Structure formats: structure tokens, C-alpha cells
CSV table of C-alpha atoms in Angstrom, one decimal:
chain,number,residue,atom,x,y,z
A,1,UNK,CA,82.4,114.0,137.5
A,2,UNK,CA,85.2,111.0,137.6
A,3,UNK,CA,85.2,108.7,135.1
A,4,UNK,CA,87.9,105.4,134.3
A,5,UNK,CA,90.1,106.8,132.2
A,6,UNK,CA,89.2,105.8,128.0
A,7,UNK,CA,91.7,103.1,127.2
A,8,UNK,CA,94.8,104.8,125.3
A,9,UNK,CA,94.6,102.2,123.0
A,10,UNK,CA,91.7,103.4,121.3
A,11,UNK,CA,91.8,107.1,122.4
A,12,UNK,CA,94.7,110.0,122.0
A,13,UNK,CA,95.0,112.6,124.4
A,14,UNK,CA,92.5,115.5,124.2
A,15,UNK,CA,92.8,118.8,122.5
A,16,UNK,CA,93.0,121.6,124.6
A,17,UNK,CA,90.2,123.9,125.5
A,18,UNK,CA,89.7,126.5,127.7
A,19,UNK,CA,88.1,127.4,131.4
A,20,UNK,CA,85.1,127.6,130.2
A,21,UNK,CA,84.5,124.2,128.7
A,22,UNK,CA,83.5,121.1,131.0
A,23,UNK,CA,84.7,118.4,128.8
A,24,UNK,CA,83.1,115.4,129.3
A,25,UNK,CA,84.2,111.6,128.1
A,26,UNK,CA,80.7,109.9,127.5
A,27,UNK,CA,77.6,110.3,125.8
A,28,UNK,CA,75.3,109.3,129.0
A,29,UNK,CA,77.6,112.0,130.6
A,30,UNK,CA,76.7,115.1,128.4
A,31,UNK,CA,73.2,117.0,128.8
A,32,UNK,CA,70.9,114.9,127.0
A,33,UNK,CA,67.5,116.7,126.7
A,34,UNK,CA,64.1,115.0,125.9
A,35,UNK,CA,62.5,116.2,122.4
A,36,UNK,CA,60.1,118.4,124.2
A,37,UNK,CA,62.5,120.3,126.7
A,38,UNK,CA,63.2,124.0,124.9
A,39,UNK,CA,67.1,123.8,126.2
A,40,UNK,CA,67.4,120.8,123.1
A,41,UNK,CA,68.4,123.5,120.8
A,42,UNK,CA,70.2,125.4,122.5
A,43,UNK,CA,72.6,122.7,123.6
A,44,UNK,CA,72.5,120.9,120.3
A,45,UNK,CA,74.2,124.4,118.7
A,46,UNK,CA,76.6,124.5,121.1
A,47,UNK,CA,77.5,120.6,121.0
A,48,UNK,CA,77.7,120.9,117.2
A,49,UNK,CA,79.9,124.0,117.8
A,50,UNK,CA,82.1,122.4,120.1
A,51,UNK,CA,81.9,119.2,116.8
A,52,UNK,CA,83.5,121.8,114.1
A,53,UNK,CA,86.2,122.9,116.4
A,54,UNK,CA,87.2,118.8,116.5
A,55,UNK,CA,86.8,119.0,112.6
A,56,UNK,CA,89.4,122.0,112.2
A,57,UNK,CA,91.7,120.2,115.1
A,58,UNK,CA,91.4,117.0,113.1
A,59,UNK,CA,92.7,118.9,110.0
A,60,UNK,CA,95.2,120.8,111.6
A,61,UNK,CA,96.2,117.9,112.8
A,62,UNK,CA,96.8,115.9,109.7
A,63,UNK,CA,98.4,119.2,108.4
A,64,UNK,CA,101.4,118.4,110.9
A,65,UNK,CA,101.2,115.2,111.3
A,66,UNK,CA,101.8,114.3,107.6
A,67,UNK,CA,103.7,116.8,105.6
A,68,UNK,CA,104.6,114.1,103.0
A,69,UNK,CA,101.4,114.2,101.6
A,70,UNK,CA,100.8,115.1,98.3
A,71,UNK,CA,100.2,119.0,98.3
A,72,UNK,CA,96.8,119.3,96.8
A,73,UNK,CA,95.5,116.8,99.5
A,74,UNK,CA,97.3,119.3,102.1
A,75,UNK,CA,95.4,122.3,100.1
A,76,UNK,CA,92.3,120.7,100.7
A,77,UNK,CA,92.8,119.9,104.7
A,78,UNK,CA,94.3,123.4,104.8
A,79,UNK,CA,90.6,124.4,103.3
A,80,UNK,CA,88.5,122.6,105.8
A,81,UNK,CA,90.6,124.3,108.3
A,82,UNK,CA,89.4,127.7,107.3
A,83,UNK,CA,85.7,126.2,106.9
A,84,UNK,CA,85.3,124.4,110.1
A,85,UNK,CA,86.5,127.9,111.7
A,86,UNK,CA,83.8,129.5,110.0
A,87,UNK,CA,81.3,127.3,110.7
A,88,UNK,CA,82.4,127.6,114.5
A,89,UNK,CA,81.8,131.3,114.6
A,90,UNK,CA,78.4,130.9,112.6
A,91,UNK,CA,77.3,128.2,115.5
A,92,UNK,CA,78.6,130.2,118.3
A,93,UNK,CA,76.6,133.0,116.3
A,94,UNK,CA,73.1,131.2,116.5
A,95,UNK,CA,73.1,130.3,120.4
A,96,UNK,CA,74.3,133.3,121.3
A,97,UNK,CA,71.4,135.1,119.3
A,98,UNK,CA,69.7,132.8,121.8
A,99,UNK,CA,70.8,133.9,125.0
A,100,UNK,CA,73.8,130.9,125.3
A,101,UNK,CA,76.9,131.2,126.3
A,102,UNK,CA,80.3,129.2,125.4
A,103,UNK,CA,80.6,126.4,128.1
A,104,UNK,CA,77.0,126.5,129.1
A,105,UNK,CA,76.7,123.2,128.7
A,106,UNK,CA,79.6,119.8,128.3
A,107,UNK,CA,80.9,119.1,125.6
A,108,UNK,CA,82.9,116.3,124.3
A,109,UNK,CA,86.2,115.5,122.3
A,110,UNK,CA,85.6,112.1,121.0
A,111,UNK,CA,86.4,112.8,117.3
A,112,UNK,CA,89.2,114.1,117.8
A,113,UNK,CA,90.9,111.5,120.4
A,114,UNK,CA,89.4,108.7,118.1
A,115,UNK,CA,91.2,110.0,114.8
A,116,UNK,CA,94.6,111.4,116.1
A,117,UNK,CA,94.7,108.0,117.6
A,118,UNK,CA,94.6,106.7,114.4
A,119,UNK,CA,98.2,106.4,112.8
A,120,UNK,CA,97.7,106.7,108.9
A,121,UNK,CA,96.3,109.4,107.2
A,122,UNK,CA,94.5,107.3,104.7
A,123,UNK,CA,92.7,105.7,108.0
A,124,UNK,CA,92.1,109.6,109.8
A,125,UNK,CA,90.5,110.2,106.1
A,126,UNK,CA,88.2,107.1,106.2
A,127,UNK,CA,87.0,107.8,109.1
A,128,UNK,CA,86.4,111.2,109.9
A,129,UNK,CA,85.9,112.9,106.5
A,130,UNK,CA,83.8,109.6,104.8
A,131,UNK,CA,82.2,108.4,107.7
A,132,UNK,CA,81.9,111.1,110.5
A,133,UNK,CA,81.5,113.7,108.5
A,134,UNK,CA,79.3,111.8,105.7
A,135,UNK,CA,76.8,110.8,108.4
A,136,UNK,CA,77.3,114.6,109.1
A,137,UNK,CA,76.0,115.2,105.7
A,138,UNK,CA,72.7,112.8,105.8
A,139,UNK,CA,71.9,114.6,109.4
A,140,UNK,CA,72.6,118.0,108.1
A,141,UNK,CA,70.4,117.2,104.2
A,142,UNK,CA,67.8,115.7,106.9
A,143,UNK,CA,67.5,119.1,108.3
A,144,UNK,CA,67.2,121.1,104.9
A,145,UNK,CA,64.5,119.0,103.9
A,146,UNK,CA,62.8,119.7,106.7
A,147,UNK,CA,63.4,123.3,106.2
A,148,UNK,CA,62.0,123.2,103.0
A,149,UNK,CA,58.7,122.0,104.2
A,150,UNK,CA,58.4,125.1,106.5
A,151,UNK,CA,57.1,128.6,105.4
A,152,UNK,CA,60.2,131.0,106.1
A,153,UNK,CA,63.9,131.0,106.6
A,154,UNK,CA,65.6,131.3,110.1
A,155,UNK,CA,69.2,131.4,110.8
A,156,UNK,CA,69.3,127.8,111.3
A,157,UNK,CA,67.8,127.3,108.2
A,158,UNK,CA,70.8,129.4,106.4
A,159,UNK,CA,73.5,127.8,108.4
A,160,UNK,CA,72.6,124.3,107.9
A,161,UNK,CA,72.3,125.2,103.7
A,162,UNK,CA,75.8,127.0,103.8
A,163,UNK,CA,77.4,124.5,106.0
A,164,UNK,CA,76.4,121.4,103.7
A,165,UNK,CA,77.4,122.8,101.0
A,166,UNK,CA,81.1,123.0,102.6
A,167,UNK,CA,80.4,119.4,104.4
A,168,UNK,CA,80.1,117.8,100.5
A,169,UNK,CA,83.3,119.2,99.4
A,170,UNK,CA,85.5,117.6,102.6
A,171,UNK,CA,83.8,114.2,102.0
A,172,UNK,CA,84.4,114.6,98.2
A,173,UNK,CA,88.2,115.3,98.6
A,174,UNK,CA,88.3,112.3,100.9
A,175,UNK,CA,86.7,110.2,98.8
A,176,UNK,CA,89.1,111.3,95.8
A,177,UNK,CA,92.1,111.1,98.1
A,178,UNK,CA,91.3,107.8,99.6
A,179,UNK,CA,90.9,106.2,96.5
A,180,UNK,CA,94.5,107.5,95.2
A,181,UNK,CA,95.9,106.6,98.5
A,182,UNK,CA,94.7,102.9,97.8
A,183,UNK,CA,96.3,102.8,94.5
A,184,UNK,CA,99.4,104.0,95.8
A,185,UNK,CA,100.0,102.1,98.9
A,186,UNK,CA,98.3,98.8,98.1
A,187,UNK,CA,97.5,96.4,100.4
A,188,UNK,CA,98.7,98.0,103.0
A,189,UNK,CA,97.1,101.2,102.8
A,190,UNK,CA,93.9,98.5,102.3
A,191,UNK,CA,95.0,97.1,105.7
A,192,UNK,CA,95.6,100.5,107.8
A,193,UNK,CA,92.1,101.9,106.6
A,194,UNK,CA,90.6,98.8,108.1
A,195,UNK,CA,92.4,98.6,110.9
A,196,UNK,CA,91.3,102.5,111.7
A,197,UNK,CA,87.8,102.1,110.9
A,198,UNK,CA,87.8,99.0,113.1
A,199,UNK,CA,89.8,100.8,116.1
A,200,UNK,CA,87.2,103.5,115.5
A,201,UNK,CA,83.7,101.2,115.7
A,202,UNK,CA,85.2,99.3,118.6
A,203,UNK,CA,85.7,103.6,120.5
A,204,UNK,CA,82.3,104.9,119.4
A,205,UNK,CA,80.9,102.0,121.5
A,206,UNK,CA,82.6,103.1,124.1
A,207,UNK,CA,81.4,106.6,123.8
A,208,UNK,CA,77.9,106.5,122.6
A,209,UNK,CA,77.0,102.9,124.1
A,210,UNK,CA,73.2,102.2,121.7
A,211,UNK,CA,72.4,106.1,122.2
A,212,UNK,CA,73.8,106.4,118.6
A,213,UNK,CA,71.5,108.7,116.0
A,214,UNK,CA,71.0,107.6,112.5
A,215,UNK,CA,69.5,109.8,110.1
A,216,UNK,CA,68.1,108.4,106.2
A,217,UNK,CA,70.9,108.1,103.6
A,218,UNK,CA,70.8,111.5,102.0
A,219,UNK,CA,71.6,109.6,98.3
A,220,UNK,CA,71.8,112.4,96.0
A,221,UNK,CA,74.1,114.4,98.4
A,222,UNK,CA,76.4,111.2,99.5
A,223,UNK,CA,76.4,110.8,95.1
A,224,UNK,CA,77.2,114.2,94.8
A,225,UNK,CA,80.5,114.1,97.3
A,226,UNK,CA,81.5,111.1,95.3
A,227,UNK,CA,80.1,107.8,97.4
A,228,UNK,CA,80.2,104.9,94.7
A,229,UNK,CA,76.0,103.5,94.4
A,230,UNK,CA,77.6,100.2,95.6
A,231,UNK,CA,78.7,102.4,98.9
A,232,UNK,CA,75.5,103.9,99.3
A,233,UNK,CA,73.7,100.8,99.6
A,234,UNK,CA,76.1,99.5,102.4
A,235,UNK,CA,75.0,103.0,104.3
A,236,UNK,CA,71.4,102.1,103.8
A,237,UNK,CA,72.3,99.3,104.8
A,238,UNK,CA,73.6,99.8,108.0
A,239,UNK,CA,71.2,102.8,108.6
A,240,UNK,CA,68.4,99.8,108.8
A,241,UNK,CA,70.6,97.6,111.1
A,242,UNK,CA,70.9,100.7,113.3
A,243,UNK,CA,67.1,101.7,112.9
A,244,UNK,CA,65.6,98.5,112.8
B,1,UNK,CA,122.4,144.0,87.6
B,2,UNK,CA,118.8,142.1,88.3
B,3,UNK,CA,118.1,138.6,89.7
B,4,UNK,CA,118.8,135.9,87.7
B,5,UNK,CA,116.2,133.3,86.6
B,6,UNK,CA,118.1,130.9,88.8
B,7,UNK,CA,118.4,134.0,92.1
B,8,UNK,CA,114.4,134.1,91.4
B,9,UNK,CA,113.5,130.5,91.3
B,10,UNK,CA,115.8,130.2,94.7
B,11,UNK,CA,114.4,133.1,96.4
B,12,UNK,CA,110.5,131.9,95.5
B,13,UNK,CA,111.3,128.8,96.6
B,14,UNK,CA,112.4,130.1,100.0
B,15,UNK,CA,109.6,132.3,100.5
B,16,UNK,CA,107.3,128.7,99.7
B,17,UNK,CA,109.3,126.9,102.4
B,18,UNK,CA,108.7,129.3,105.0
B,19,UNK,CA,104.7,129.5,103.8
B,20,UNK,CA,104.5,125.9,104.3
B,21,UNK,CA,106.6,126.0,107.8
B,22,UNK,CA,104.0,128.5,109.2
B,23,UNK,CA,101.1,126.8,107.5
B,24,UNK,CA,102.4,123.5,109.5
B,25,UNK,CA,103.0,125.5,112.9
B,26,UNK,CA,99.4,127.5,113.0
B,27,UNK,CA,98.0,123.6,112.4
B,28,UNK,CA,100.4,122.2,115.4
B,29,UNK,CA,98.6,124.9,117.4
B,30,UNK,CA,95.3,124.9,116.7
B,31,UNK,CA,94.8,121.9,119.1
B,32,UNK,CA,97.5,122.8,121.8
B,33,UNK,CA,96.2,126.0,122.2
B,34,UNK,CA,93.7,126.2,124.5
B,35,UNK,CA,91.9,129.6,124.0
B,36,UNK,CA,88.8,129.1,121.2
B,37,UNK,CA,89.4,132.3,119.7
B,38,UNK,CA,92.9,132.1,118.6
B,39,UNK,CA,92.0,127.9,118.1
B,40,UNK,CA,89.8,130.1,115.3
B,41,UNK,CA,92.1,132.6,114.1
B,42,UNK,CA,94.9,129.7,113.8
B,43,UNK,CA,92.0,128.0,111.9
B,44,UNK,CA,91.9,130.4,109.4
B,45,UNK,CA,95.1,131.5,108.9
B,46,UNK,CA,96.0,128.2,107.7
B,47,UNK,CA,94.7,128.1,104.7
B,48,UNK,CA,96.1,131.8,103.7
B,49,UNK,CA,99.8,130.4,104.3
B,50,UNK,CA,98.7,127.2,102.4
B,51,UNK,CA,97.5,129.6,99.7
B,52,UNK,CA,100.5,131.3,99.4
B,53,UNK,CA,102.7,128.5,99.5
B,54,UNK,CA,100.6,127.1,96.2
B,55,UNK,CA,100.8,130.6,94.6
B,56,UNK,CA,104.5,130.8,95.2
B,57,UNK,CA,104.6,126.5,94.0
B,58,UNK,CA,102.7,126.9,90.7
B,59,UNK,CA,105.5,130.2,90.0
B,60,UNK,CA,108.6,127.9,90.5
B,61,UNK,CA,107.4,125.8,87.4
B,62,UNK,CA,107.4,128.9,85.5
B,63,UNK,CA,111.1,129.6,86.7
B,64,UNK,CA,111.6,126.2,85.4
B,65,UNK,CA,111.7,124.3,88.4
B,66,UNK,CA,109.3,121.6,89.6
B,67,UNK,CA,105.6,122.8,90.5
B,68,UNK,CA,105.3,123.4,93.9
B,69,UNK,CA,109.2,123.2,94.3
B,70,UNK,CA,110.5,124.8,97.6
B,71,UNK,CA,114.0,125.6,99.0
B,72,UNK,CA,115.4,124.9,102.5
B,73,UNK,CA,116.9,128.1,104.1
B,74,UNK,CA,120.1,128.6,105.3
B,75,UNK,CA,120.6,126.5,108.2
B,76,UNK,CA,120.7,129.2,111.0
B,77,UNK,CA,117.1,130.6,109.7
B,78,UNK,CA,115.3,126.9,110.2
B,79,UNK,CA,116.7,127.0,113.7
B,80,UNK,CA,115.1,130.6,114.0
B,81,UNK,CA,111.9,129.1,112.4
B,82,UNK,CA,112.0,126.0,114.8
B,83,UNK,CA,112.4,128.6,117.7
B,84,UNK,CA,109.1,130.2,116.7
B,85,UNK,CA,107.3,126.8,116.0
B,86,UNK,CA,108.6,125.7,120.2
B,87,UNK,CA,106.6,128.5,121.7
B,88,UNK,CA,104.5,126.9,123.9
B,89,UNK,CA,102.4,130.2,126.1
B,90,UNK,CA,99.0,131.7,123.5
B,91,UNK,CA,100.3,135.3,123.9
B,92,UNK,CA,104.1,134.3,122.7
B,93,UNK,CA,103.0,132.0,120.0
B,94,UNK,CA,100.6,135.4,118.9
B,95,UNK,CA,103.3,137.6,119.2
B,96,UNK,CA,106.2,135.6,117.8
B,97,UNK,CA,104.2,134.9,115.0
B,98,UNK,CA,102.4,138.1,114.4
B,99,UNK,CA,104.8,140.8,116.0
B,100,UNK,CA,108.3,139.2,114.5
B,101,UNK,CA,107.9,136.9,112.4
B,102,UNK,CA,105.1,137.9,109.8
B,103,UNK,CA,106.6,141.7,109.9
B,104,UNK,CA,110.0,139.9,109.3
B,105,UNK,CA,108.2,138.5,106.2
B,106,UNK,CA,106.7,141.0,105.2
B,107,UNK,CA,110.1,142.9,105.1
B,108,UNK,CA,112.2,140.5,102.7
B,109,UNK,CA,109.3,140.1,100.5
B,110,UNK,CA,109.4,143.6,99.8
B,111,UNK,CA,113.1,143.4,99.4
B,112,UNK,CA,112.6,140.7,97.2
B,113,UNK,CA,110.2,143.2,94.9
B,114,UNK,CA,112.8,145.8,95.2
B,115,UNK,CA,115.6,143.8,94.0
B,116,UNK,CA,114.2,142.0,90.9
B,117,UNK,CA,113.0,142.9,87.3
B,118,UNK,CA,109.6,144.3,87.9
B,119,UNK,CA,108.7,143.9,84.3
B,120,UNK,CA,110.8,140.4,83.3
B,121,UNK,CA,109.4,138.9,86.8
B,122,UNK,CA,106.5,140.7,87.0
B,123,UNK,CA,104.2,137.1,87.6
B,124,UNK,CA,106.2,137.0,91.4
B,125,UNK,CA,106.1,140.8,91.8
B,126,UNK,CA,101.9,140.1,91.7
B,127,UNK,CA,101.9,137.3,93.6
B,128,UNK,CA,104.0,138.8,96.6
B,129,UNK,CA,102.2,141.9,96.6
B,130,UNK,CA,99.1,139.9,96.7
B,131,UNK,CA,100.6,138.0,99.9
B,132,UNK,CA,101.4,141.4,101.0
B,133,UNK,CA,97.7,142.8,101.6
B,134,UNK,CA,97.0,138.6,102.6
B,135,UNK,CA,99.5,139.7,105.7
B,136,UNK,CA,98.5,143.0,106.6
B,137,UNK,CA,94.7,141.4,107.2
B,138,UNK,CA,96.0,138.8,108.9
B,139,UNK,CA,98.2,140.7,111.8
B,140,UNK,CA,94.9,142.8,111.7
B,141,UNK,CA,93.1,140.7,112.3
B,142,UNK,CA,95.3,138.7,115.7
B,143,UNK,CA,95.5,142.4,116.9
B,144,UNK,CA,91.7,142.5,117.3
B,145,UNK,CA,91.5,139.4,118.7
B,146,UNK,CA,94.0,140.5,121.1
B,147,UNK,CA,92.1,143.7,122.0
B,148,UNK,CA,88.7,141.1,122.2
B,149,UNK,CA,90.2,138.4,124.5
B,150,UNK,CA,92.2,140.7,126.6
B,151,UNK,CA,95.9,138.4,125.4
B,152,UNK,CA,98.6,140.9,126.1
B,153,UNK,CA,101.4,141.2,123.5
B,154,UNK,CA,105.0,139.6,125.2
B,155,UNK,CA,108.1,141.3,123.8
B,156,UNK,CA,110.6,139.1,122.0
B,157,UNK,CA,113.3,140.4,121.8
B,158,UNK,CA,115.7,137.4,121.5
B,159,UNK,CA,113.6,136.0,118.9
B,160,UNK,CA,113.7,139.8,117.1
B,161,UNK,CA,117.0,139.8,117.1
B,162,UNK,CA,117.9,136.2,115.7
B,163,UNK,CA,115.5,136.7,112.9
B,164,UNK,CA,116.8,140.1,111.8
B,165,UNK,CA,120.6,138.6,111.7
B,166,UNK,CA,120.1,137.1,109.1
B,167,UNK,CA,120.1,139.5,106.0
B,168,UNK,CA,119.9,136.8,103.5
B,169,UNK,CA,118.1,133.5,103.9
B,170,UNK,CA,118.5,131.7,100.8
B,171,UNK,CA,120.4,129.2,101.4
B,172,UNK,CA,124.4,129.4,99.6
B,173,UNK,CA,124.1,127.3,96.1
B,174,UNK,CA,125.9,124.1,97.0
């Protein structure tokens, strides 16, 4: 499938992946099933695989991109690192136990050509860890509750507990480290966070056009990786605009 | 006659340097490489050189030094370093990393335990011994992966050699 090419302005250049993959640039693009089709699953666990490797690229990323940051932020990208590879192999795990393969279906590198486009790390941390990834958590919390309703405990079920658990802790550090990163750099740091969360609401339109999900705030889990109750509300907020 | 307090602090620091360097090169390649296994293995590995690095920072306070304090190495070692971190082709950056370099590691690490006071430095003696087994897993574990995925190992032989000319890498005090 052709498609213009994303505007460099607002997108880096792609990681890498291998001949398996058909990488696609656009939401409409990717297999999009309706609710009732079995295959929804299926390709969800492999899309959400193909999500985590982004998250350890990401990291890895801000690893080498930055190596004047202070260490025990470094320690805690390093961390997500090892996490997001876990959670890889615990996704590929789950729809292969399901008869999927890797590459069976698109798959697409938006998160990661959205924040390695982003030049500060203070801006990468904004967006990815508190706002990708904190979305990540309401989703993920959504999915637990729903869990908990059920009678039994499938691997899903397992994965999604495990995995939030590790989710809270990257948007925690980010919140911490954001916060420092403020204090020390002032106005401008105030500037280039703004600047990259603008840059990266103006490329998600791109990508996902209105077919953006929303899930409820998850309050006690956003409180618990360190989201001020003044924070929360603007995520309720803008969960109501989106669902409204 | 033992390593000084001072030979210590200088050789610790080293070692932190280099943990940091290969903790910064596994994260440069995690995106550029395009196979998802070794993306993963990368992935992981990260953190255990990060880990190291921080054991090896928190000792160079106790060898009265700043925490988390690391040393350059002689000049002629970064450029052997900078060699390994240019590999561009999965089964070189695999087997530069775990074939030479990591066994190269491995080796002065030891020499380090060898050389010091085992009793008076006994807090780096445990933390490179725990590195040690750290190491062992991790070429363990690329070695499966490289039976898994079918990635051949590529001799280096150039890169061999450069790394094992040098038979001291701390850098000369200025």
C-alpha cells in the first residue's frame, strides 16, 4: 500500500523491523476489526506487542540520545527497557498460544517516530511515559476491572495485572523526573514540553484521524503513579471532550 | 604490593565507564537492529550493564570519590570501544559484543580480583564477582538466541586483536 510520505516535521524516521512485519503509517491503514469478528483479539495482542517494542525503542532511545542526564533517571529508562522486553515476549506468548504468528497482521510505528522526533528529553518524557503510556494505564486498569467481574483467570487476565503494575512505575518516574526537569531548566524546559506535546497532538491527528479510543480515567492508579488531583481532572476532562 | 585506594578507585571507575558505554551501545541498537529477537535481548541487557555501572558508581563514593564517578580509558581503548559501538550488520554487533568484547571484560575483571586486597577491598571483589555470573548469563543467553534465529557468529579478528593490545586500560594519572 503507497501512502504520502508523514511530514518529517512531525515524524522521525522509523525503527527498524524485520521481514516479517508490514509496517503501516495510518490507523485507517491497519486491520481494524468490528467488536464481533473473533480475529479482534488476536490482532489487538499482536498490535499491542508490536506497542511495547516502540516503548523499549523509545527508551533505548533516550538512553543514547541523552547521556547527560542525571543517572538515576537513566536507571529508570534503562529499567523500562528490560520491562517493555518482557512484556514483548509475554504478548508474543499469548497470540501465539492462539495460533498467531509475528507479522500476521500490520503494524505501526507511530510512537516511536512521534517521540524521537521530539528533541528534549523532558518533552519525549511528557509525552510518551505521562501521556501515552498513562492513557496506557486507564486502558490497561479498564481491563482488570473487567477481569475482576469474570469467574476465572486467563492469561490475559495475568498479563494485563503484571504489565500495569510495571506501566505505574514508568509513569511514576516520569512524573518525578518531569517535575525536577522543570525546576532545573525553567522556562525553557516549560517551553520545550509544550512545544513536544503540541508537535505530538498536531501527529496523532495525522495518524489516528477521530478513530482515537478513550477509556475512563483510572483515578486511583493515575494517583498512585503520581498524577497531581488537579491533573486528573484535566484527563477527565478531556476523556469527556473525546467521549462526548 | 596491593592496589592503592587511589589504583582501586581508578580501576572501578574504568570498569563504570565501559558499563555505561555498552549500556549506551545495546540502547543505540535496539532500534537499528532490525531482528525482534535480538531488538529483545538488546532490551534486556540494558538494564544489566546499567546495573553494573550503578553497583560499580555507589563503590567509588566508598573509595572516596564522587558517587557514581567514572574514568575515561586510555585513549586507544575508547577508539577500540567506538569500533565495537560502529558495527552496523546483527551477527557482528552479536559477536563483537558477545564473542570479544564481554569475554575481554570478563578477563580484566578477573585480573582486577587477582591483583587487589581481597580482604581490604573486599566490597569491589563482591560486586565484580557478582557482574561476573551477570555476564556469563548474558553471553548464554545471545548464544541461544543465536542457535534460535539461525544468526551465525562472524569472526573478528581485527577487533580481537585491538582489544587484547591493550594490557592496561586505565588511563596514565595526568
Amino acid at each position: 500500500m503507497t501512502t504520502p510520505q508523514l511530514d518529517p516535521k512531525l515524524f522521525a524516521e522509523g525503527p527498524k523491523r524485520d521481514s516479517r512485519f508490514d509496517v503501516r503509517d495510518l490507523w485507517a491503514e491497519m486491520q481494524n476489526f468490528d467488536a464481533s469478528d473473533p480475529r479482534l483479539i488476536n490482532e489487538f495482542l499482536h498490535r499491542q506487542m508490536n506497542e511495547e517494542i516502540n516503548g523499549m525503542e523509545i527508551s533505548a532511545r533516550n538512553l543514547a540520545d541523552f547521556p547527560d542526564a542525571p543517572w538515576e533517571l537513566r536507571m529508570s529508562m534503562a529499567r523500562q527497557c528490560w520491562d517493555e522486553s518482557r512484556h514483548i515476549e509475554a504478548f508474543r506468548g499469548c497470540f501465539e498460544r492462539r495460533g498467531v504468528e509475528v507479522g500476521e497482521y500490520p503494524v505501526m510505528n507511530f510512537q516511536y517516530r512521534v517521540i524521537t522526533n521530539i528533541p528534549s528529553l523532558i518533552g519525549r518524557l511528557a509525552v510518551q511515559n505521562r501521556s501515552f503510556e498513562a492513557a496506557g494505564i486507564d486502558a490497561i486498569q479498564n481491563e482488570v476491572s473487567e477481569a475482576a467481574r469474570r469467574e476465572g483467570r486467563t492469561d490475559l487476565d495475568e498479563l494485563f495485572d503484571g504489565q500495569l503494575a510495571d506501566e505505574v512505575q514508568h509513569v511514576r518516574y516520569a512524573n518525578v523526573w518531569v517535575k525536577k526537569l522543570m525546576e532545573l531548566g525553567g522556562a525553557a524546559a516549560v517551553f520545550q514540553m509544550t512545544k513536544a506535546v503540541s508537535l505530538a497532538n498536531e501527529a496523532l491527528k495525522i495518524i489516528a484521524g477521530d478513530a482515537a479510543t478513550m477509556y475512563p480515567v483510572a483515578e486511583d492508579v493515575r494517583r498512585e503513579a503520581g498524577f497531581t488531583e488537579d491533573e486528573i481532572d484535566v484527563a477527565k476532562r478531556l476523556v469527556a471532550q473525546g467521549t462526548g | 604490593m596491593s592496589l592503592t585506594v587511589n589504583d582501586r578507585v581508578r580501576a572501578i571507575a574504568t570498569f563504570r565507564f565501559i558499563e555505561v558505554r555498552l549500556m549506551e551501545i545495546t540502547a543505540a541498537w535496539t532500534p537499528t537492529t532490525a531482528e525482534m529477537e535480538v531488538k529483545v535481548l538488546f532490551g534486556r541487557h540494558i538494564f544489566d550493564f546499567a546495573q553494573h555501572a550503578d553497583w560499580l558508581g555507589k563503590r567509588t563514593f566508598e573509595l572516596r570519590k564522587p558517587e557514581q564517578y567514572s574514568l575515561k580509558p586510555a585513549e586507544s581503548y575508547v577508539d577500540v570501544i567506538e569500533a565495537l559501538a560502529a558495527e552496523e550488520e546483527t551477527g557482528k554487533r552479536l559477536s563483537a559484543l558477545y564473542d570479544v568484547f564481554i569475554p575481554a571484560l570478563e578477563s580484566r575483571y578477573r585480573a582486577y580480583v587477582d591483583a587487589t586486597d581481597r580482604l581490604l577491598d573486599e566490597p569491589s571483589v563482591v560486586i565484580v564477582e557478582r557482574i561476573l555470573i551477570d555476564l556469563e548469563r548474558m553471553k548464554r543467553d545471545a548464544q541461544r538466541l543465536r542457535e534460535r534465529i539461525a544468526v551465525v557468529a562472524v569472526p573478528l579478528p581485527e577487533l580481537a586483536r585491538r582489544e587484547s593490545a591493550h594490557s592496561a586500560i586505565v588511563a596514565p594519572q595526568g
